[in-house]
Short mmCIF file of C-alpha atoms in Angstrom, two decimals:
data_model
loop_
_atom_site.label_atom_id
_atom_site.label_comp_id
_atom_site.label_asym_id
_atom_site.label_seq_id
_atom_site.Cartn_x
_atom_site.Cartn_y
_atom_site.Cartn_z
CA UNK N 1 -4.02 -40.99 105.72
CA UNK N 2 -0.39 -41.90 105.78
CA UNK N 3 -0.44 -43.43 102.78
CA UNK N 4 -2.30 -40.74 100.82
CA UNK N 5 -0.21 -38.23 101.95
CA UNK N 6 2.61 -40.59 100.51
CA UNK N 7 0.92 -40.99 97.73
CA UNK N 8 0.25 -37.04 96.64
CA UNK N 9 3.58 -36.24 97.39
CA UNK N 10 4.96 -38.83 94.94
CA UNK N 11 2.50 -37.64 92.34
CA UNK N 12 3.92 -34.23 92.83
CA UNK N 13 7.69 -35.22 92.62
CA UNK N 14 6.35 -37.37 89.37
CA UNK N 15 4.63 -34.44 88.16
CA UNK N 16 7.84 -32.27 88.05
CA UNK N 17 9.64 -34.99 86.77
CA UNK N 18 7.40 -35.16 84.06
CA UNK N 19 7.77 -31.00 83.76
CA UNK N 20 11.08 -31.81 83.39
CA UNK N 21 10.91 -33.96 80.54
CA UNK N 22 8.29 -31.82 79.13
CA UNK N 23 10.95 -29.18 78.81
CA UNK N 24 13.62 -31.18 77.75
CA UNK N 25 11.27 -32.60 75.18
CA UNK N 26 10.34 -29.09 73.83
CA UNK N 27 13.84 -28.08 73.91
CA UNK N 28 14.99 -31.36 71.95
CA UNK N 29 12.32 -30.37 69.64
CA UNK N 30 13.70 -26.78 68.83
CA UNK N 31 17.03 -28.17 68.46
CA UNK N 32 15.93 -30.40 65.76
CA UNK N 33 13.75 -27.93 64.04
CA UNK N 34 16.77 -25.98 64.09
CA UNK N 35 18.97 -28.61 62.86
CA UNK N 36 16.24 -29.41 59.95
CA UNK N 37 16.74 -25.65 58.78
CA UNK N 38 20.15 -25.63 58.65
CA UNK N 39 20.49 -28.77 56.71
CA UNK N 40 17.66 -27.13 54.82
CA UNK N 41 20.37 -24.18 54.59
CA UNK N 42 23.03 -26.51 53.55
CA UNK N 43 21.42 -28.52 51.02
CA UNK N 44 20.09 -25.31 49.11
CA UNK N 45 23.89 -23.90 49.35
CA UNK N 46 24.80 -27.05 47.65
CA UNK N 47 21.76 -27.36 45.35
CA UNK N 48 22.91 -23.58 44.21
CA UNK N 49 26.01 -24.15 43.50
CA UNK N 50 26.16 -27.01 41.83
CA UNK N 51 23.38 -25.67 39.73
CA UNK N 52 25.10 -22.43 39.03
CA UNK N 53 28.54 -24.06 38.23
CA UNK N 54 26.83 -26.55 35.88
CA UNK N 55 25.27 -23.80 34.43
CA UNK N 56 28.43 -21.47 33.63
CA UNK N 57 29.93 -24.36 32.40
CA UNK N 58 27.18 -25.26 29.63
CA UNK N 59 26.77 -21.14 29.43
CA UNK N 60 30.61 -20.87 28.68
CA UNK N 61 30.71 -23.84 26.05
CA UNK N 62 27.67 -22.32 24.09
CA UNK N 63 28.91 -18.73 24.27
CA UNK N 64 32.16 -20.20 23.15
CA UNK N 65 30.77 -22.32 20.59
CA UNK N 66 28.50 -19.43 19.68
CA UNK N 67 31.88 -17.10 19.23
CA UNK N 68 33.37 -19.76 16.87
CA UNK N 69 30.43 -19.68 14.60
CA UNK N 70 30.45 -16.46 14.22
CA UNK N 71 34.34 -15.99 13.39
CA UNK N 72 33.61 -18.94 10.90
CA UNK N 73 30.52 -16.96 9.72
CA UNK N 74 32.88 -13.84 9.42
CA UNK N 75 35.68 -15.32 6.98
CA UNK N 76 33.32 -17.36 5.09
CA UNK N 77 31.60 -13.91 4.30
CA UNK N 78 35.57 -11.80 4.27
CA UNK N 79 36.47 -14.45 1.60
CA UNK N 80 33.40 -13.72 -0.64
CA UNK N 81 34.18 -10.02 0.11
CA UNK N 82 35.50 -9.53 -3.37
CA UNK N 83 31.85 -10.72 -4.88
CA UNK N 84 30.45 -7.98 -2.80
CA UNK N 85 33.67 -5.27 -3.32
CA UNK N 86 33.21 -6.18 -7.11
CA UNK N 87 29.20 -5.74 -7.59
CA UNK N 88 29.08 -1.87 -5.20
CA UNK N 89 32.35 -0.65 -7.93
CA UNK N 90 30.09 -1.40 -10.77
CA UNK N 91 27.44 0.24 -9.54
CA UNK N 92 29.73 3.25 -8.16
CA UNK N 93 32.06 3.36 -10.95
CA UNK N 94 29.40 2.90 -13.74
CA UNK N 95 27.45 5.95 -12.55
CA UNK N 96 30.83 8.05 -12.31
CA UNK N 97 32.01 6.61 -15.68
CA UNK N 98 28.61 7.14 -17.47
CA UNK N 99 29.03 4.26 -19.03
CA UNK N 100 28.69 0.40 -18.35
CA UNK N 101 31.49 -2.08 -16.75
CA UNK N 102 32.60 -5.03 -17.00
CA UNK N 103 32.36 -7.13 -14.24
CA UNK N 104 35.35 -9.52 -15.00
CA UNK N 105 37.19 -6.56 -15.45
CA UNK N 106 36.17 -5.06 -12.14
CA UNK N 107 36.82 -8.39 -10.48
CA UNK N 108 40.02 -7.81 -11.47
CA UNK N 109 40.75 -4.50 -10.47
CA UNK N 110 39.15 -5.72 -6.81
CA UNK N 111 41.54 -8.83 -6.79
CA UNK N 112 44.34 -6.26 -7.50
CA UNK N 113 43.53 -3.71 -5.01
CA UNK N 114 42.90 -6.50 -2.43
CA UNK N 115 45.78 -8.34 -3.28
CA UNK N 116 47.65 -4.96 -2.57
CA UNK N 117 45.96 -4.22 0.47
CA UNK N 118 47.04 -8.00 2.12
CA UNK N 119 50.59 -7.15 1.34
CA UNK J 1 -9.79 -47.19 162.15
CA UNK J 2 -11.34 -49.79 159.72
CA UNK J 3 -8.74 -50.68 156.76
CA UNK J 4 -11.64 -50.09 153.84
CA UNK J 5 -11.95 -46.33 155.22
CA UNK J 6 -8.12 -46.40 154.73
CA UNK J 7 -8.14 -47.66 151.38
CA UNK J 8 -11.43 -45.42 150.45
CA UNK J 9 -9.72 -42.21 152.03
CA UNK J 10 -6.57 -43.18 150.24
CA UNK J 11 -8.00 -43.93 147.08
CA UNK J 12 -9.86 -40.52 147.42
CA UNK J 13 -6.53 -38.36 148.04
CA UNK J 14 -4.89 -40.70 144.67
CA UNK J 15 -8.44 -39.31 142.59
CA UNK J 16 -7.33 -35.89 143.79
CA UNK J 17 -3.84 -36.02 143.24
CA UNK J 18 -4.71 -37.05 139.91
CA UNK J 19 -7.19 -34.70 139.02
CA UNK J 20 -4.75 -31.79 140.09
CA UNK J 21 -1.74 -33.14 138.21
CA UNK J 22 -2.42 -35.67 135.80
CA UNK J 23 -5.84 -35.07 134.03
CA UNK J 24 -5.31 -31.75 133.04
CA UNK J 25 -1.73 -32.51 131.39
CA UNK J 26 -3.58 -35.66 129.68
CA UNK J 27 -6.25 -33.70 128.02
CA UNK J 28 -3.93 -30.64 127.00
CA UNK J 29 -1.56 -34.12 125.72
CA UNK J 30 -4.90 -35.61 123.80
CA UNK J 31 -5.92 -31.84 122.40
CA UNK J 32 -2.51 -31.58 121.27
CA UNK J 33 -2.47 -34.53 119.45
CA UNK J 34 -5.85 -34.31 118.23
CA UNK J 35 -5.04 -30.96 116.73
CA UNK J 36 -2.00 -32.35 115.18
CA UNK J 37 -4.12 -35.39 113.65
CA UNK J 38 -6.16 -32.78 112.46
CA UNK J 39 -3.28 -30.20 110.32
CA UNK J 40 -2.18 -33.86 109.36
CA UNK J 41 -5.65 -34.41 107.65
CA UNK J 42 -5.30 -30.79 107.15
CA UNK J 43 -1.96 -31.12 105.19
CA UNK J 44 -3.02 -34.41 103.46
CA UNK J 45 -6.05 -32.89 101.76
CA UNK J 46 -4.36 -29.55 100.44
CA UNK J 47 -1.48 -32.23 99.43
CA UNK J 48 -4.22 -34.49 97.58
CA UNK J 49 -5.92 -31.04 96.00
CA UNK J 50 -2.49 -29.58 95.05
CA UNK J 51 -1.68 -32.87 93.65
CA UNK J 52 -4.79 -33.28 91.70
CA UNK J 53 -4.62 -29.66 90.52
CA UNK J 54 -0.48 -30.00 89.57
CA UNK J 55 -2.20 -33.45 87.52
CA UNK J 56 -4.53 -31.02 85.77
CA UNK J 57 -2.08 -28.60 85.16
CA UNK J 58 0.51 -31.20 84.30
CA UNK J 59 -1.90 -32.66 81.48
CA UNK J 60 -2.63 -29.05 79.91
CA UNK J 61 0.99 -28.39 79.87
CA UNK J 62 1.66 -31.78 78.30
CA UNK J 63 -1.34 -30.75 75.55
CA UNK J 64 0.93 -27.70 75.15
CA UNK J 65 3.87 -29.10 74.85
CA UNK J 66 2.51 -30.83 71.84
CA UNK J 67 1.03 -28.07 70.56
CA UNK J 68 4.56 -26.35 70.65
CA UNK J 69 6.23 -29.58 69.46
CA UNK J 70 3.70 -29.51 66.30
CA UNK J 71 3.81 -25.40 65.66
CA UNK J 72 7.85 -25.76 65.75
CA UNK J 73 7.71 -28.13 63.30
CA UNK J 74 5.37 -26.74 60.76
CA UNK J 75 7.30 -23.19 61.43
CA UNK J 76 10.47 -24.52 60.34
CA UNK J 77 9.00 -26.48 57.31
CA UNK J 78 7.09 -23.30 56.24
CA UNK J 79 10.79 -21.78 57.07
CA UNK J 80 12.70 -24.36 54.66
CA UNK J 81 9.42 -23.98 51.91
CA UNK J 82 10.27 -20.38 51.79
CA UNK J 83 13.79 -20.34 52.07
CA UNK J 84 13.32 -23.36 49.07
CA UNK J 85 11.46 -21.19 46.66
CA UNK J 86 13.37 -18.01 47.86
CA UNK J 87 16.73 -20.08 46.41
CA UNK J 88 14.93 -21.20 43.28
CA UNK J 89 13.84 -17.98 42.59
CA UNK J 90 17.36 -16.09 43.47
CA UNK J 91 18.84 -18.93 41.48
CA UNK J 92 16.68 -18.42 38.21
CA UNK J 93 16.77 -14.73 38.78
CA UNK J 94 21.07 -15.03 38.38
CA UNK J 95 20.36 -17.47 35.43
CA UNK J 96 18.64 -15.01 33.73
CA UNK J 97 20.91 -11.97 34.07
CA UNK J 98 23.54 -13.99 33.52
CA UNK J 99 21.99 -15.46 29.86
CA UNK J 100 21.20 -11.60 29.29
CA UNK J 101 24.72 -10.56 29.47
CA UNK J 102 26.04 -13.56 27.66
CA UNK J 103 23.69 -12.86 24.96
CA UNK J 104 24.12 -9.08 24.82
CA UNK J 105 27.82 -10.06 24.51
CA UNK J 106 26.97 -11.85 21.45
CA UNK J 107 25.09 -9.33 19.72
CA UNK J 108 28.09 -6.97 20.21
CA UNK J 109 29.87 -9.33 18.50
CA UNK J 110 27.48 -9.78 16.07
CA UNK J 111 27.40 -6.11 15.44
CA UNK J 112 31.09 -5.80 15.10
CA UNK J 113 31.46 -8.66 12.94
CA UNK J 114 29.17 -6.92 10.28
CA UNK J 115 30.40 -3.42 11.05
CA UNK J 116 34.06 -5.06 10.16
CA UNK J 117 32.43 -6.56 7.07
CA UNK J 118 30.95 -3.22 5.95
CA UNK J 119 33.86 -1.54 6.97
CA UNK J 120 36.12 -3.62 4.70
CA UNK J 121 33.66 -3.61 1.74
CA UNK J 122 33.59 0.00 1.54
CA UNK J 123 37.29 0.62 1.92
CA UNK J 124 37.81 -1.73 -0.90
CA UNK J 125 34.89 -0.20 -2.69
CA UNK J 126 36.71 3.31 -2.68
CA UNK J 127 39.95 1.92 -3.69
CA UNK J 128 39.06 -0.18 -5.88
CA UNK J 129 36.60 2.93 -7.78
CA UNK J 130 39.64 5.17 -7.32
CA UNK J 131 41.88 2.85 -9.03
CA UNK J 132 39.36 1.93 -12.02
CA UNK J 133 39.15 6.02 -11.96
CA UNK J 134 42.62 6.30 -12.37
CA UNK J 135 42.76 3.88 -15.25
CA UNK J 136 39.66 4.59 -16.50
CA UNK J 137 38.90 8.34 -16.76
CA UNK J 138 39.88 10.32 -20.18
CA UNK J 139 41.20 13.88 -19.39
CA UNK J 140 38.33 15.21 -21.63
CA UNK J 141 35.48 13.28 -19.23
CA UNK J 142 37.80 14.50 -16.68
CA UNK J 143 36.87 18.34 -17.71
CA UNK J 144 33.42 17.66 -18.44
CA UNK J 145 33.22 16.33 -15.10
CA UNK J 146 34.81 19.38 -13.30
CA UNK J 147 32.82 21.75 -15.50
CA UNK J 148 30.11 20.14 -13.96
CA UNK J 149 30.92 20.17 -10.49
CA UNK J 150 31.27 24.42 -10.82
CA UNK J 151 28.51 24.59 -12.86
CA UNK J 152 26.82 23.14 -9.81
CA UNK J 153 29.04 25.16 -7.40
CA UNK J 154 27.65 28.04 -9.47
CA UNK J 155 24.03 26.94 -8.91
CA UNK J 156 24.30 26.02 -5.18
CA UNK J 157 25.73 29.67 -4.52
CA UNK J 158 23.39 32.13 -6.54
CA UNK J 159 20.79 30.08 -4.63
CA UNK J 160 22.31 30.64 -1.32
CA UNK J 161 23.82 33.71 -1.58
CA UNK J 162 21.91 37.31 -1.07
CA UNK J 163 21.68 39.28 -4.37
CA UNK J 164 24.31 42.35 -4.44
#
């Protein structure tokens, strides 16, 4: 009887033991699941920014690459200007003339005027 | 008197003495520790069932805990999943906009470029007509030309005009 009596209460104090570890176990648990997240957290921060700052740095060289085109574009068309200047005065002038230009000779009234113009 | 009356009487008065004195305090003695043999028994058994049931209980818990252990987990990977695609999709979202502006940038540009173009083309276009004009225009087209401009004036105002 003794030894029974021994016995339960040992399983008992086991028991709680156990209870005990149970919690600590659960609470270890959260703490990692908590840990996981944040490094989850962490990691995406990271990800993000490296992305983004990868990202404005091809954005900016294109943009800027894009911006030189176009200026290129721009004075490739401003220094065939005088082809267009030249053929809209024929047209203009001819009508207000009533009677047919020369196109050499306009060229070289736009050359004049533009030369004029740049000084 | 004979000595085995003696020792009979005697041994009678010893039966009697311990009767009155002795019996009754070695019964209440033998109840006492019977009952306490018994709340021992007593004691041992609700031990044994609290035991048995604090087992039980211990093993359920122990399911739980592993339950709990197994929910946390797939919580906080569901967590990171979302918070994952919530990134990706705050991330492409920004990429977007920010493409959108960079583009609309360039269009302005664009735009400008070619308004500056047209701009520059008709400025020289004028000039360049006034200046052939100049050269050009004989003082005799030059009255035919403002003959014809009030001739026109002329037209433009009988039309508009309410008869007097």
């Amino acid at each position: 009887m003794r030894e029974d009596l021994d016995k339960a209460i040992a399983l008992k104090s086991e028991i709680a033991r156990m209870e005990a570890d149970n919690n600590a176990v659960l609470a270890t648990a959260r703490a990692e699941a908590m840990q996981i997240l944040q490094h989850t957290l962490d990691t995406i921060a990271d990800y993000k920014t490296r992305q983004l700052r990868d990202f404005e740095e091809e954005l900016t060289q294109k943009s800027k690459e894009a911006q030189e085109m176009l200026i290129q574009e721009k004075q490739a068309l401003m220094g065939n200007i005088s082809d267009l200047v030249t053929k809209a005065t024929v047209t203009v002038a001819s009508k207000l003339l009533d009677q047919p230009l020369k196109a050499r000779e306009v060229k070289a009234a736009v050359d004049q005027v533009m030369k004029k113009k740049s000084a | 008197m004979d000595a085995s009356l003696v020792s009979l009487i005697s041994f009678v008065i010893f039966i009697g003495v311990f009767i009155k004195y002795g019996y009754q305090r070695i019964v209440r003695i033998l109840d006492a520790h019977i009952s306490a043999t018994k709340h021992a028994l007593t004691m041992a058994h609700d031990t044994k069932e609290e035991a048995a049931s604090a087992l039980h209980e211990h093993y359920l818990l122990q399911e739980d805990v592993t339950k709990a252990i197994s929910v946390i987990l797939t919580r906080a990977q569901e967590e990171a999943e979302t918070l994952k695609k919530k990134a990706f999709q705050d991330l492409e979202e920004l990429m977007i906009n920010r493409k959108k502006f960079v583009d609309q940038v360039m269009e302005r540009l664009q735009y400008q470029a070619v308004q500056d173009i047209k701009d520059q083309v008709a400025t020289l276009t004028i000039e360049t007509v006034r200046h052939i004009l100049q050269k050009e225009l004989s003082s005799a087209k030059h009255k035919e030309l403002n003959q014809l401009a009030l001739q026109r004036i002329g037209v433009v105002l009988k039309s508009t005009l309410p008869a007097i």
